[in-house]
Coordinates of C-alpha atoms and ligand atoms in Angstrom, one line a residue:
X3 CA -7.0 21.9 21.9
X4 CA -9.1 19.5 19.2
X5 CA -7.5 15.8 19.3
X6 CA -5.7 15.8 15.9
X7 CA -8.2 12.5 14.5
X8 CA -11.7 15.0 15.6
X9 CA -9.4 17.6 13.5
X10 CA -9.0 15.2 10.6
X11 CA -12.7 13.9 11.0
X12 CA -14.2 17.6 10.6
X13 CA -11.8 18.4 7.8
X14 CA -13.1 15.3 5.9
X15 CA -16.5 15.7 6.6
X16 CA -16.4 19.3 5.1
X17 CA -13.9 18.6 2.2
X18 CA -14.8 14.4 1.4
X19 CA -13.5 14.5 -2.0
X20 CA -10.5 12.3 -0.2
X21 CA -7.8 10.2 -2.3
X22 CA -5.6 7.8 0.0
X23 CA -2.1 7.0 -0.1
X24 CA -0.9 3.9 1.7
X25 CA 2.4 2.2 2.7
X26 CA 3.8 -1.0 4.4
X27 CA 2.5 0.8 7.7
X28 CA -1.2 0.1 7.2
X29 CA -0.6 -3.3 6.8
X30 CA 2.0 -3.8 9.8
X31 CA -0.7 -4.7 12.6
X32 CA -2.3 -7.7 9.8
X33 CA 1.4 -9.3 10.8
X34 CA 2.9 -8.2 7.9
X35 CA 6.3 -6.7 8.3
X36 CA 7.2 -3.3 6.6
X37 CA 10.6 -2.3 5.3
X38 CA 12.3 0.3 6.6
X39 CA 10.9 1.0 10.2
X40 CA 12.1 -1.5 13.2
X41 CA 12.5 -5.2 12.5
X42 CA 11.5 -4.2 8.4
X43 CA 12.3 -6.3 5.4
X44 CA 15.5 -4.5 4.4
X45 CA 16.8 -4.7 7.6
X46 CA 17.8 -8.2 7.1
X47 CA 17.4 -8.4 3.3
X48 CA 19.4 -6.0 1.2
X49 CA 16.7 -5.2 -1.3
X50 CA 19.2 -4.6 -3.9
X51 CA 20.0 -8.3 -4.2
X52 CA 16.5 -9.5 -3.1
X53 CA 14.3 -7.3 -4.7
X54 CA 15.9 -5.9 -8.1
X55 CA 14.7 -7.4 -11.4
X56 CA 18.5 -7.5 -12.6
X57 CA 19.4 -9.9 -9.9
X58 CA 16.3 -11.6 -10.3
X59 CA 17.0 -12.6 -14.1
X60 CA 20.3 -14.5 -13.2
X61 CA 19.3 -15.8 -10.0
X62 CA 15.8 -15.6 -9.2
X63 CA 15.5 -18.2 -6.3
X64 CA 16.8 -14.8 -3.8
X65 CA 13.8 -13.2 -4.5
X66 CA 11.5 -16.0 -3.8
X67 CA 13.9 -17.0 -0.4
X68 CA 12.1 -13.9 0.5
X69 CA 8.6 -13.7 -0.8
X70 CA 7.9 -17.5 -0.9
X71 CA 6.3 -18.1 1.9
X72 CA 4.4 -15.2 2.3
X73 CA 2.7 -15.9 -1.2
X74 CA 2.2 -19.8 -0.2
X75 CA 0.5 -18.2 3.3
X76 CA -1.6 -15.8 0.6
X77 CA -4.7 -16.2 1.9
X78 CA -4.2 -16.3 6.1
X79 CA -3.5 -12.2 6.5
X80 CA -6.5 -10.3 7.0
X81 CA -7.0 -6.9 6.6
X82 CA -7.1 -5.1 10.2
X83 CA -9.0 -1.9 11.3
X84 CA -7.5 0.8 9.3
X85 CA -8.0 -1.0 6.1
X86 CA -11.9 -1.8 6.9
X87 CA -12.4 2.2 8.1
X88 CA -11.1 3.2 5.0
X89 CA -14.0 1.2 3.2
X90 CA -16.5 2.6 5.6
X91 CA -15.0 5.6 4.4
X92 CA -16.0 5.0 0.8
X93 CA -19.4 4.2 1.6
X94 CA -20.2 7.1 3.1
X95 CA -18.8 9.1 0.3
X96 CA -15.7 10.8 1.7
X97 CA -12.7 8.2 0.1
X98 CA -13.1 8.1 -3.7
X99 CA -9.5 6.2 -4.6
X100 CA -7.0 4.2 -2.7
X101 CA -4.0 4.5 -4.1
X102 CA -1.6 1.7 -2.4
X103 CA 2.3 0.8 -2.6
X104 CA 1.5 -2.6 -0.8
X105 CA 1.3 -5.7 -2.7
X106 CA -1.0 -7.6 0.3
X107 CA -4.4 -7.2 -1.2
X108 CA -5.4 -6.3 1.7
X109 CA -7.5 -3.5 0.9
X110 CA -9.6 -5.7 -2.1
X111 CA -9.9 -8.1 1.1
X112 CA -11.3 -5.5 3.2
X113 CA -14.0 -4.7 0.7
X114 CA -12.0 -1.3 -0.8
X115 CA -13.7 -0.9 -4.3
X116 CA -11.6 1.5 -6.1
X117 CA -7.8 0.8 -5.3
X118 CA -5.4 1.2 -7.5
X119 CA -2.3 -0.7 -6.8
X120 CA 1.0 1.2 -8.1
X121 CA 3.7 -1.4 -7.4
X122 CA 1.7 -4.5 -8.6
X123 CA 0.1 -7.6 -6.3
X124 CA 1.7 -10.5 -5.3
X125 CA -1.5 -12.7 -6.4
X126 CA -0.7 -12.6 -9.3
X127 CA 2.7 -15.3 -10.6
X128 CA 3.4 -15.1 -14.1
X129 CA 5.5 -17.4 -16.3
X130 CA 8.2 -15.1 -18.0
X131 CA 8.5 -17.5 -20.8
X132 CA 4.7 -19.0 -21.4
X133 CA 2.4 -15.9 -19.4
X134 CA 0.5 -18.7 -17.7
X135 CA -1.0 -16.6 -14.4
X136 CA -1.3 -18.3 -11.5
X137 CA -2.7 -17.3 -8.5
X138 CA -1.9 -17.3 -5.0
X139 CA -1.6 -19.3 -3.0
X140 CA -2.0 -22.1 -5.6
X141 CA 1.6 -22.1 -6.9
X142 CA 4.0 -25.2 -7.7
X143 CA 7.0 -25.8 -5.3
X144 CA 10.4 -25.2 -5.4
X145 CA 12.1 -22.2 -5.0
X146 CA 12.2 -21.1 -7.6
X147 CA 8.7 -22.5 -8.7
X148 CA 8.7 -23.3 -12.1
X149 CA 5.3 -23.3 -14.5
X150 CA 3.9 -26.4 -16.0
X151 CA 6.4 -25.1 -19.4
X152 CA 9.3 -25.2 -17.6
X153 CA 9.4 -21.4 -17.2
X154 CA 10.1 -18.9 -14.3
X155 CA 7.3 -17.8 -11.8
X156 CA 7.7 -14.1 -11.1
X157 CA 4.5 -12.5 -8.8
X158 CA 3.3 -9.0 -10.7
X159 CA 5.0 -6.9 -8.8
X160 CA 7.1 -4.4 -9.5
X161 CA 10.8 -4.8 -8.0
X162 CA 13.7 -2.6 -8.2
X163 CA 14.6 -1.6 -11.6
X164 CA 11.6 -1.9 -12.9
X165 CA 8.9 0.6 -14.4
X166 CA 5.6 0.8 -12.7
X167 CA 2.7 -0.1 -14.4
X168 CA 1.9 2.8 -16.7
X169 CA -1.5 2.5 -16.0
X170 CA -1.7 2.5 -12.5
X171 CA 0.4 5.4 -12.2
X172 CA -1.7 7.8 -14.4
X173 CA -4.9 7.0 -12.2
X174 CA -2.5 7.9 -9.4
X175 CA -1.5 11.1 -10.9
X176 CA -5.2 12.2 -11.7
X177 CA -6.5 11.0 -8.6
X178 CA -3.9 13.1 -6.4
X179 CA -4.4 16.4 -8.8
X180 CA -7.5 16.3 -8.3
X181 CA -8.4 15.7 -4.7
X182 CA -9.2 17.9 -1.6
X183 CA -7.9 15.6 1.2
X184 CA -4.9 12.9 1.0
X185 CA -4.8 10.8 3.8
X186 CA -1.0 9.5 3.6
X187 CA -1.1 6.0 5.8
X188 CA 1.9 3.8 6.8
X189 CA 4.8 5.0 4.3
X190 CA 8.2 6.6 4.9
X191 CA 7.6 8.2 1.5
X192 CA 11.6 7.7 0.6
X193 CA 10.3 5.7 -2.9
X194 CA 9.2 7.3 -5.9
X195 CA 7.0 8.4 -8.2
X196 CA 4.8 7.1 -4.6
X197 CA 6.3 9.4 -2.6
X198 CA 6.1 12.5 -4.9
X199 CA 2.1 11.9 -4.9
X200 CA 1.5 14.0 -1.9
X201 CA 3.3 16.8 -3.1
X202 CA 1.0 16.9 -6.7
X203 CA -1.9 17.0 -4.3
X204 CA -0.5 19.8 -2.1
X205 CA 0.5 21.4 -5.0
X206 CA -3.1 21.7 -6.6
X207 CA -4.6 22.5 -3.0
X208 CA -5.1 19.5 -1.6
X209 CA -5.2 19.2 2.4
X210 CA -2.2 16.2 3.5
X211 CA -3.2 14.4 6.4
X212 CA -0.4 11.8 7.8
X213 CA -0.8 8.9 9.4
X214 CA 1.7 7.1 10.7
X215 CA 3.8 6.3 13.9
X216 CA 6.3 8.9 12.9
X217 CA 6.2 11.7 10.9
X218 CA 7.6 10.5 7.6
X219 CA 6.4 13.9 5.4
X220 CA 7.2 17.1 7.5
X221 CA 4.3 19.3 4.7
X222 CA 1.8 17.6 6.4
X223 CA -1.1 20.2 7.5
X224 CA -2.2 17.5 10.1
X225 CA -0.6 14.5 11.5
X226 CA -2.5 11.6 14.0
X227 CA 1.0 10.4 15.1
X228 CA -0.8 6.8 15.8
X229 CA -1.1 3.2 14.8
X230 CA -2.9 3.1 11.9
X231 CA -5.4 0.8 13.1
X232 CA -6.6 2.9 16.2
X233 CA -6.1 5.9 14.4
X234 CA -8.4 5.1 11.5
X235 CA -10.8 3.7 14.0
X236 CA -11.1 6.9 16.0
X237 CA -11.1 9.2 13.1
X238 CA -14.4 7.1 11.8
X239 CA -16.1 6.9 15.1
X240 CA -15.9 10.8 15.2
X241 CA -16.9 11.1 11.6
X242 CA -20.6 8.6 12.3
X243 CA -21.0 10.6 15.4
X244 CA -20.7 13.8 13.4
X245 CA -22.7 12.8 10.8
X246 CA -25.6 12.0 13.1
X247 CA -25.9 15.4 14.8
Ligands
LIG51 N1 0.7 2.4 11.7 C1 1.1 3.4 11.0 N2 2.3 3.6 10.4 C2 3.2 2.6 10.7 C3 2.9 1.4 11.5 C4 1.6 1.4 12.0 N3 1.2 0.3 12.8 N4 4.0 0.6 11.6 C5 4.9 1.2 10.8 N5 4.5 2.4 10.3 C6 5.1 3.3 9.4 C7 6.6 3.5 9.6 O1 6.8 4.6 10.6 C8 7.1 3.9 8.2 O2 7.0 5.3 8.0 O3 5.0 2.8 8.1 C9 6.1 3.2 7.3 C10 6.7 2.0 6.6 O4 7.7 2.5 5.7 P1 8.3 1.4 4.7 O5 8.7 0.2 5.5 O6 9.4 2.1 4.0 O7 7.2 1.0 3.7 P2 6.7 1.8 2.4 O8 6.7 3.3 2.7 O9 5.4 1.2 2.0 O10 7.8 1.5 1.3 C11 7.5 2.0 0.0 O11 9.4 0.6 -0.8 O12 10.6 -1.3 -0.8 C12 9.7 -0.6 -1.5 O13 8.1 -1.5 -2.9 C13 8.4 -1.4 -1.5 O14 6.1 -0.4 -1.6 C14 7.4 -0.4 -0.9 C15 8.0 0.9 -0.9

C-alpha cells in the first residue's frame, strides 16, 4: 500500500502540468484563522453582517472590527511550509498557476510567481470616493479609516454580494480546463464559482488531488488527509528524491 503523498508525488512527476486551488487551510498553520472549520471566522462573526458589501455601505466600521487588525499586522504572517513547497513546485516545472481564495498574500510572500488571486487581497485599501490606494500595513487609524479626502477605506477584496474580479476568474477558468493535476489545498469548497473549479478540471480530465484535514470534495481521485504544511513537505521530498533516481 503506497502512502497517499508518494501516490500524489508519482502522479505529478508523470502528469506536471499541475494548477492549484487553495483555501483558508493552507494558510491556518501561518496563524491565520480560517472560516468554517474549528475556532473559524464565522464562528464568531456572522459573515453576513461582517463581510457583505450591502452592510458595508451603511455601516462599514463591522467589517473593519474584523479585518482591522489583521491588515495593521500585514506584514508579521509568514508564509509556512506548504506555501514555500508549492513554489519549489514551480521551479521544477510541475505547478504552472496558483489559483487562491485567500486574501494573505502569502503565496507572493513565499515567492509563488503566477498566482492568481480570485477574491482580491487585503493589501490593497482603496478610497471609495477618491481611489487613492493605499497599502498595507501603512493605513490611517480609526475604524473605519478614513483617506486623506475624507473618503471610506475598503481593502480589494471581494466580500459577500460582490462580483469577483472578472479577470481573475477567466485565468481561473482557463487554467482549471486546461490542466492535468489540481491540487485542491485548505478549502471546504462550499463557495462559489471557487468551488466549482475542481469540477471544470475533472470534467476535462484533469486528476483532483485533496489536501486537507478533512475531506471537503468526496470526487477526489486521491486525498493526503494531512496538514497542509507536512503534507506539502512530504509530497516534495518524495518528488527531489524521485527526480534524482
Ligand atoms: N491544512 C489543511 N487543511 C486545513 C488546515 C490545515 N492545517 N486547517 C484547516 N483546513 C481545512 C478545513 O478542513 C477546511 O476544509 O481548510 C478548510 C478551510 O475552509 P474555510 O474556512 O471555509 O475556508 P475557504 O474554503 O478558503 O473559504 C472559502 O469563503 O468566507 C469566504 O471569501 C472567504 O475565501 C473564503 C471562502
Amino acid at each position: 500500500m503506497t502512502a497517499p503523498y508518494i501516490e500524489v508525488a508519482e502522479l505529478l512527476l508523470r502528469l506536471k502540468n499541475c494548477v492549484v486551488l487553495t483555501g483558508a487551510g493552507i494558510s491556518a498553520e501561518s496563524g491565520i484563522p480560517t472560516f468554517r472549520s474549528k475556532g473559524g471566522l464565522w464562528e464568531k462573526y456572522d459573515p453576513t453582517v461582517y463581510a457583505s458589501i450591502e452592510v458595508f455601505r451603511k455601516d462599514p466600521s463591522k467589517y473593519w472590527q474584523i479585518r482591522g487588525d489583521f491588515i495593521r499586522d500585514y506584514d508579521s504572517y509568514e508564509p509556512n511550509a506548504a506555501h514555500r513547497a508549492l513554489v519549489e513546485l514551480e521551479n521544477l516545472g510541475i505547478v504552472r498557476q496558483v489559483i487562491t481564495q485567500n486574501i494573505d498574500g502569502l503565496h507572493r510572500k513565499a515567492g509563488s510567481r503566477r498566482v492568481v488571486e480570485i477574491h482580491g487581497s487585503l493589501r490593497e485599501i482603496i478610497c471609495q470616493q477618491c481611489g487613492r490606494t493605499y497599502l498595507a500595513p501603512n493605513i490611517p487609524e480609526g475604524n473605519p479609516p478614513h483617506c486623506a479626502c475624507g473618503g471610506v477605506l475598503k481593502p480589494n477584496t471581494v466580500l459577500f454580494g460582490e462580483q469577483l474580479p472578472p479577470e481573475a476568474l477567466e485565468v481561473a477558468i482557463r487554467e482549471s480546463s486546461t490542466c492535468r493535476v489540481m491540487l485542491v489545498i485548505g478549502t471546504s469548497a462550499v463557495v462559489y464559482p471557487a468551488a466549482h473549479l475542481p469540477v471544470v478540471a475533472k470534467q476535462h480530465g484533469a486528476k483532483i488531488v485533496e489536501i486537507n484535514i478533512e475531506t471537503a470534495f468526496p470526487d477526489a481521485d486521491h486525498v493526503v488527509l494531512e496538514k497542509a504544511g507536512t503534507a506539502m513537505a512530504r509530497i516534495l521530498e518524495a518528488i527531489t528524491s524521485r527526480r534524482t533516481d
